[in-house]
Every structure is written in C-alpha cells, then in structure tokens.
Amino acid sequence: MSPIIRRLLTTATKPKQNDKRLSSKSLALSVHFLHPKFGMKKHEILSRATAFLLNVDPFYDPASVSTVSSATAGGSDTYSHLDSNEQLRASKRLRDNYAHEPAGGPPRHVKDLGWLEFCPAAYRPLVHCVASSHVLAPWKWKNYYPQDWLSQVNEEHCSYSLEVYDSLQPQKGALAKFALNPYPIHHPAGMDLAIIHLKNEEAALKHMEDL
C-alpha cells in the first residue's frame, strides 16, 4: 500500500501547521444526468450522498515475507538495491497479472477474497469508491423511487463525480472535485452497495493527500 493510500484510508488527516484542530475530510458522491427527451440543455443533479474509499488490495509488504534480506544478513550489502528493485517488480507484477491473481498479496482461498476484490482485469484500480447502489443508479430501486420518468434514465445519461469536504467547515464548499469513470459495479446479490472508480486515479489521490 502506498503512503498516499494509507493516509487517505484513515478517518482523519494530520492537522496542518498552526492549525490546532484535527482536520477531518469527508467525501460526497454526486450523480448528474442529461436526458434530451426531457428537454434538458445541461446536466442537473440526480442524486448525492456520502461515499468512502476502500483499498483494493490488503496491505502487503514483500520484504516482510522475503527469506533473505540485507537487514538479516548484517552489515552493508553491495547488492541490497537489487533486492529492493526486485520487490518493486514483484509488486508491479501482482497488479499487472490481475487476470491470474484475483487479489494481490499473500495466498488466500477464493472464499476469503470477498466480492469487492474482483474487478475487470483490464483496469486494476488502487481504490474503490464505495457508495449506496440506490445513489449510483436510483432507477434500479423502484421501491425507493417509484416515479415513472426515472425508468427512462440509465447510465448513459449520467456523469459521476466525487467531492472532498472539510467536515469541520462544510459551509466552505468542496475543497476539490474529481471525475469518476461512468461504470459503477453493483453488488451481485442485490444489496444496496456499489463501487465506482476514479478517473486519472493516481493524480487524483495525490491531490487528495495534499488537501
């Protein structure tokens, strides 16, 4: 897990210099829609709710399971940088070879992986953005939203975004806004749970860390 992800997955960030309060951040996921048949000229809000980020892979430090390391060998090791480079390559292979290894990290049984750890092999994200299914796709939840017009709306009419707020000063508005890929994945068993992913993920996560 990168330092960026580890920090983002905590419930609060460290206070900035000269700020005595603990600066806590919250996330709001918004769904806007534009349907030409409704005479709409621009996107309007369809739904909005809180969300949170969930690391795709559990923390895994290749060095902790290495049978040989420069630390245990004692003294300085001329080839220690080779060990480090190999560990970086191994971590990269875990991500690149997702089609063959459904979840990175130490070996585990399929029953222990959980549905959240399965995602398209073509794109292995660092984090899931987790929210309620009825927020990402209200037309799927007719018991919640029985309006007839909503049945004409689907994902092709929607755009998704994630905003970061200071929980202590929400009146200041969003600190930053990030686009989400328009491909939410809904819980396969019909639970009110879904995941969606950031566009330009690494840059977005770095920006979040700097807020």
Coordinates of C-alpha atoms in Angstrom, one line a residue:
M1 CA 0.0 0.0 0.0
S2 CA 1.4 3.4 -1.0
P3 CA 1.8 6.1 1.6
I4 CA -0.9 8.1 -0.3
I5 CA -3.5 5.3 0.0
R6 CA -2.6 4.6 3.6
R7 CA -3.2 8.2 4.5
L8 CA -6.4 8.5 2.5
L9 CA -8.0 5.5 4.1
T10 CA -7.7 7.0 7.6
T11 CA -10.7 8.8 9.0
A12 CA -8.8 12.0 9.6
T13 CA -5.7 13.7 8.3
K14 CA -2.9 15.3 10.4
P15 CA -3.6 18.9 11.3
K16 CA -1.7 21.4 9.2
Q17 CA 0.9 23.7 10.7
N18 CA -0.6 26.4 13.0
D19 CA -4.0 24.6 13.0
K20 CA -4.8 23.3 16.5
R21 CA -7.8 21.3 15.3
L22 CA -7.8 17.9 13.7
S23 CA -8.7 18.4 10.0
S24 CA -11.2 15.7 9.1
K25 CA -12.3 15.2 5.4
S26 CA -15.5 13.6 4.1
L27 CA -16.4 12.6 0.6
A28 CA -19.7 13.3 -1.3
L29 CA -20.6 11.4 -4.5
S30 CA -22.8 13.2 -7.0
V31 CA -24.7 11.9 -10.0
H32 CA -25.8 14.4 -12.6
F33 CA -27.9 13.5 -15.6
L34 CA -28.9 14.9 -19.0
H35 CA -31.7 13.4 -20.9
P36 CA -32.6 15.0 -24.3
K37 CA -36.1 13.6 -24.3
F38 CA -36.8 15.7 -21.2
G39 CA -35.8 18.9 -23.0
M40 CA -32.8 19.3 -20.8
K41 CA -30.0 21.5 -22.1
K42 CA -27.4 20.8 -19.3
H43 CA -26.7 18.3 -16.6
E44 CA -28.7 18.5 -13.4
I45 CA -28.3 16.8 -10.1
L46 CA -30.0 13.4 -9.9
S47 CA -28.6 12.1 -6.5
R48 CA -25.9 12.8 -4.0
A49 CA -24.7 11.0 -0.8
T50 CA -21.6 10.3 1.2
A51 CA -19.0 7.8 0.0
F52 CA -15.7 6.4 1.1
L53 CA -12.5 4.9 -0.4
L54 CA -11.6 1.3 0.1
N55 CA -8.2 -0.1 -0.8
V56 CA -8.5 -2.8 -3.5
D57 CA -5.7 -4.9 -2.1
P58 CA -4.9 -5.6 1.5
F59 CA -1.6 -4.2 2.8
Y60 CA 1.3 -6.4 1.6
D61 CA 4.9 -5.8 2.2
P62 CA 7.0 -8.2 0.1
A63 CA 10.0 -7.5 2.3
S64 CA 8.2 -9.0 5.3
V65 CA 8.0 -12.4 3.7
S66 CA 11.4 -12.4 2.0
T67 CA 13.5 -15.3 3.1
V68 CA 16.7 -13.3 2.6
S69 CA 17.1 -9.6 3.2
S70 CA 20.0 -7.3 3.7
A71 CA 18.8 -6.5 7.2
T72 CA 19.1 -10.0 8.4
A73 CA 22.4 -10.6 6.6
G74 CA 24.1 -8.0 8.8
G75 CA 26.3 -5.1 7.7
S76 CA 26.0 -3.3 4.4
D77 CA 25.1 -5.3 1.3
T78 CA 26.5 -4.3 -2.0
Y79 CA 23.5 -5.8 -3.8
S80 CA 20.8 -4.6 -1.4
H81 CA 19.5 -2.3 -4.2
L82 CA 18.8 -5.3 -6.3
D83 CA 16.6 -6.8 -3.6
S84 CA 14.7 -3.5 -3.5
N85 CA 14.3 -3.4 -7.3
E86 CA 13.1 -7.0 -7.3
Q87 CA 10.5 -6.2 -4.7
L88 CA 9.2 -3.3 -6.7
R89 CA 9.0 -5.5 -9.8
A90 CA 7.1 -8.2 -7.8
S91 CA 4.6 -5.7 -6.6
K92 CA 4.1 -4.4 -10.1
R93 CA 3.5 -8.0 -11.4
L94 CA 0.8 -8.5 -8.7
R95 CA -1.1 -5.6 -10.2
D96 CA -0.3 -6.3 -13.9
N97 CA -1.2 -10.0 -13.7
Y98 CA -4.5 -9.5 -12.0
A99 CA -6.2 -11.8 -14.5
H100 CA -4.3 -14.7 -13.0
E101 CA -4.1 -13.4 -9.4
P102 CA -7.6 -12.0 -8.4
A103 CA -6.2 -10.2 -5.4
G104 CA -2.7 -9.1 -4.7
G105 CA -0.9 -10.1 -1.5
P106 CA -0.3 -13.4 0.2
P107 CA -2.1 -16.5 -1.0
R108 CA -5.7 -16.8 0.2
H109 CA -8.7 -19.0 -0.6
V110 CA -11.3 -17.7 -3.0
K111 CA -13.9 -17.8 -0.3
D112 CA -11.8 -15.3 1.7
L113 CA -11.4 -12.7 -1.1
G114 CA -14.9 -11.1 -1.0
W115 CA -16.7 -9.7 -4.0
L116 CA -15.1 -6.3 -3.7
E117 CA -11.7 -7.6 -4.6
F118 CA -12.9 -8.7 -8.1
C119 CA -12.8 -6.1 -10.7
P120 CA -12.2 -6.0 -14.5
A121 CA -8.7 -7.3 -15.4
A122 CA -8.3 -4.6 -18.0
Y123 CA -8.1 -2.0 -15.2
R124 CA -6.9 -2.7 -11.8
P125 CA -7.6 0.4 -9.6
L126 CA -5.8 1.2 -6.3
V127 CA -9.1 2.1 -4.5
H128 CA -12.8 1.5 -4.9
C129 CA -15.2 4.4 -4.2
V130 CA -17.9 2.8 -2.2
A131 CA -21.5 4.1 -2.1
S132 CA -25.1 3.0 -2.0
S133 CA -26.4 1.4 -5.1
H134 CA -29.6 3.5 -4.9
V135 CA -27.5 6.6 -5.2
L136 CA -25.5 5.5 -8.2
A137 CA -28.5 4.1 -10.0
P138 CA -31.8 5.2 -8.4
W139 CA -33.7 3.8 -11.4
K140 CA -32.8 0.3 -10.1
W141 CA -34.6 0.9 -6.8
K142 CA -38.3 1.3 -7.7
N143 CA -39.3 0.7 -4.1
Y144 CA -37.4 3.9 -3.2
Y145 CA -38.1 5.9 -6.3
P146 CA -41.4 4.9 -8.0
Q147 CA -41.5 8.0 -10.3
D148 CA -42.3 6.8 -13.9
W149 CA -39.9 9.3 -15.5
L150 CA -37.0 7.7 -13.7
S151 CA -37.4 4.4 -15.6
Q152 CA -36.3 6.3 -18.7
V153 CA -32.9 7.2 -17.2
N154 CA -29.9 4.9 -17.3
E155 CA -26.1 5.1 -17.0
E156 CA -25.6 6.6 -20.5
H157 CA -27.4 9.8 -19.3
C158 CA -25.3 10.1 -16.2
S159 CA -22.0 11.6 -15.1
Y160 CA -20.4 10.8 -11.7
S161 CA -18.1 12.9 -9.5
L162 CA -16.5 12.9 -6.1
E163 CA -16.1 15.9 -3.9
V164 CA -13.9 16.4 -0.8
Y165 CA -15.2 18.5 2.1
D166 CA -13.7 19.7 5.3
S167 CA -16.1 18.1 7.9
L168 CA -15.4 20.8 10.4
Q169 CA -16.2 23.6 7.9
P170 CA -18.6 22.2 5.3
Q171 CA -20.0 25.6 4.7
K172 CA -16.9 26.5 2.8
G173 CA -18.0 24.1 0.0
A174 CA -16.0 21.5 -1.8
L175 CA -12.2 21.6 -1.5
A176 CA -11.8 19.7 -4.7
K177 CA -13.9 17.7 -7.2
F178 CA -12.8 14.6 -9.1
A179 CA -14.4 12.8 -12.1
L180 CA -15.4 9.2 -11.8
N181 CA -15.5 6.5 -14.5
P182 CA -19.1 6.1 -15.6
Y183 CA -19.1 2.3 -14.9
P184 CA -20.5 1.6 -11.5
I185 CA -20.4 -2.1 -10.4
H186 CA -23.4 -3.1 -8.3
H187 CA -23.5 -5.8 -5.7
P188 CA -24.2 -9.1 -7.4
A189 CA -26.6 -10.3 -4.7
G190 CA -28.7 -7.2 -4.9
M191 CA -27.5 -5.5 -1.7
D192 CA -27.7 -1.7 -1.6
L193 CA -24.0 -1.4 -2.3
A194 CA -21.9 -0.4 -5.3
I195 CA -18.4 0.6 -6.3
I196 CA -17.1 3.1 -8.9
H197 CA -13.6 4.3 -9.7
L198 CA -11.7 7.5 -10.1
K199 CA -10.6 8.8 -13.5
N200 CA -6.8 9.8 -13.5
E201 CA -6.6 7.9 -10.3
E202 CA -3.0 8.4 -9.2
A203 CA -3.1 12.1 -9.8
A204 CA -6.5 12.4 -8.0
L205 CA -5.2 10.5 -5.0
K206 CA -2.1 12.7 -4.8
H207 CA -4.3 15.8 -5.0
M208 CA -6.5 14.5 -2.2
E209 CA -3.4 13.9 0.0
D210 CA -2.3 17.5 -0.5
L211 CA -5.7 19.0 0.6

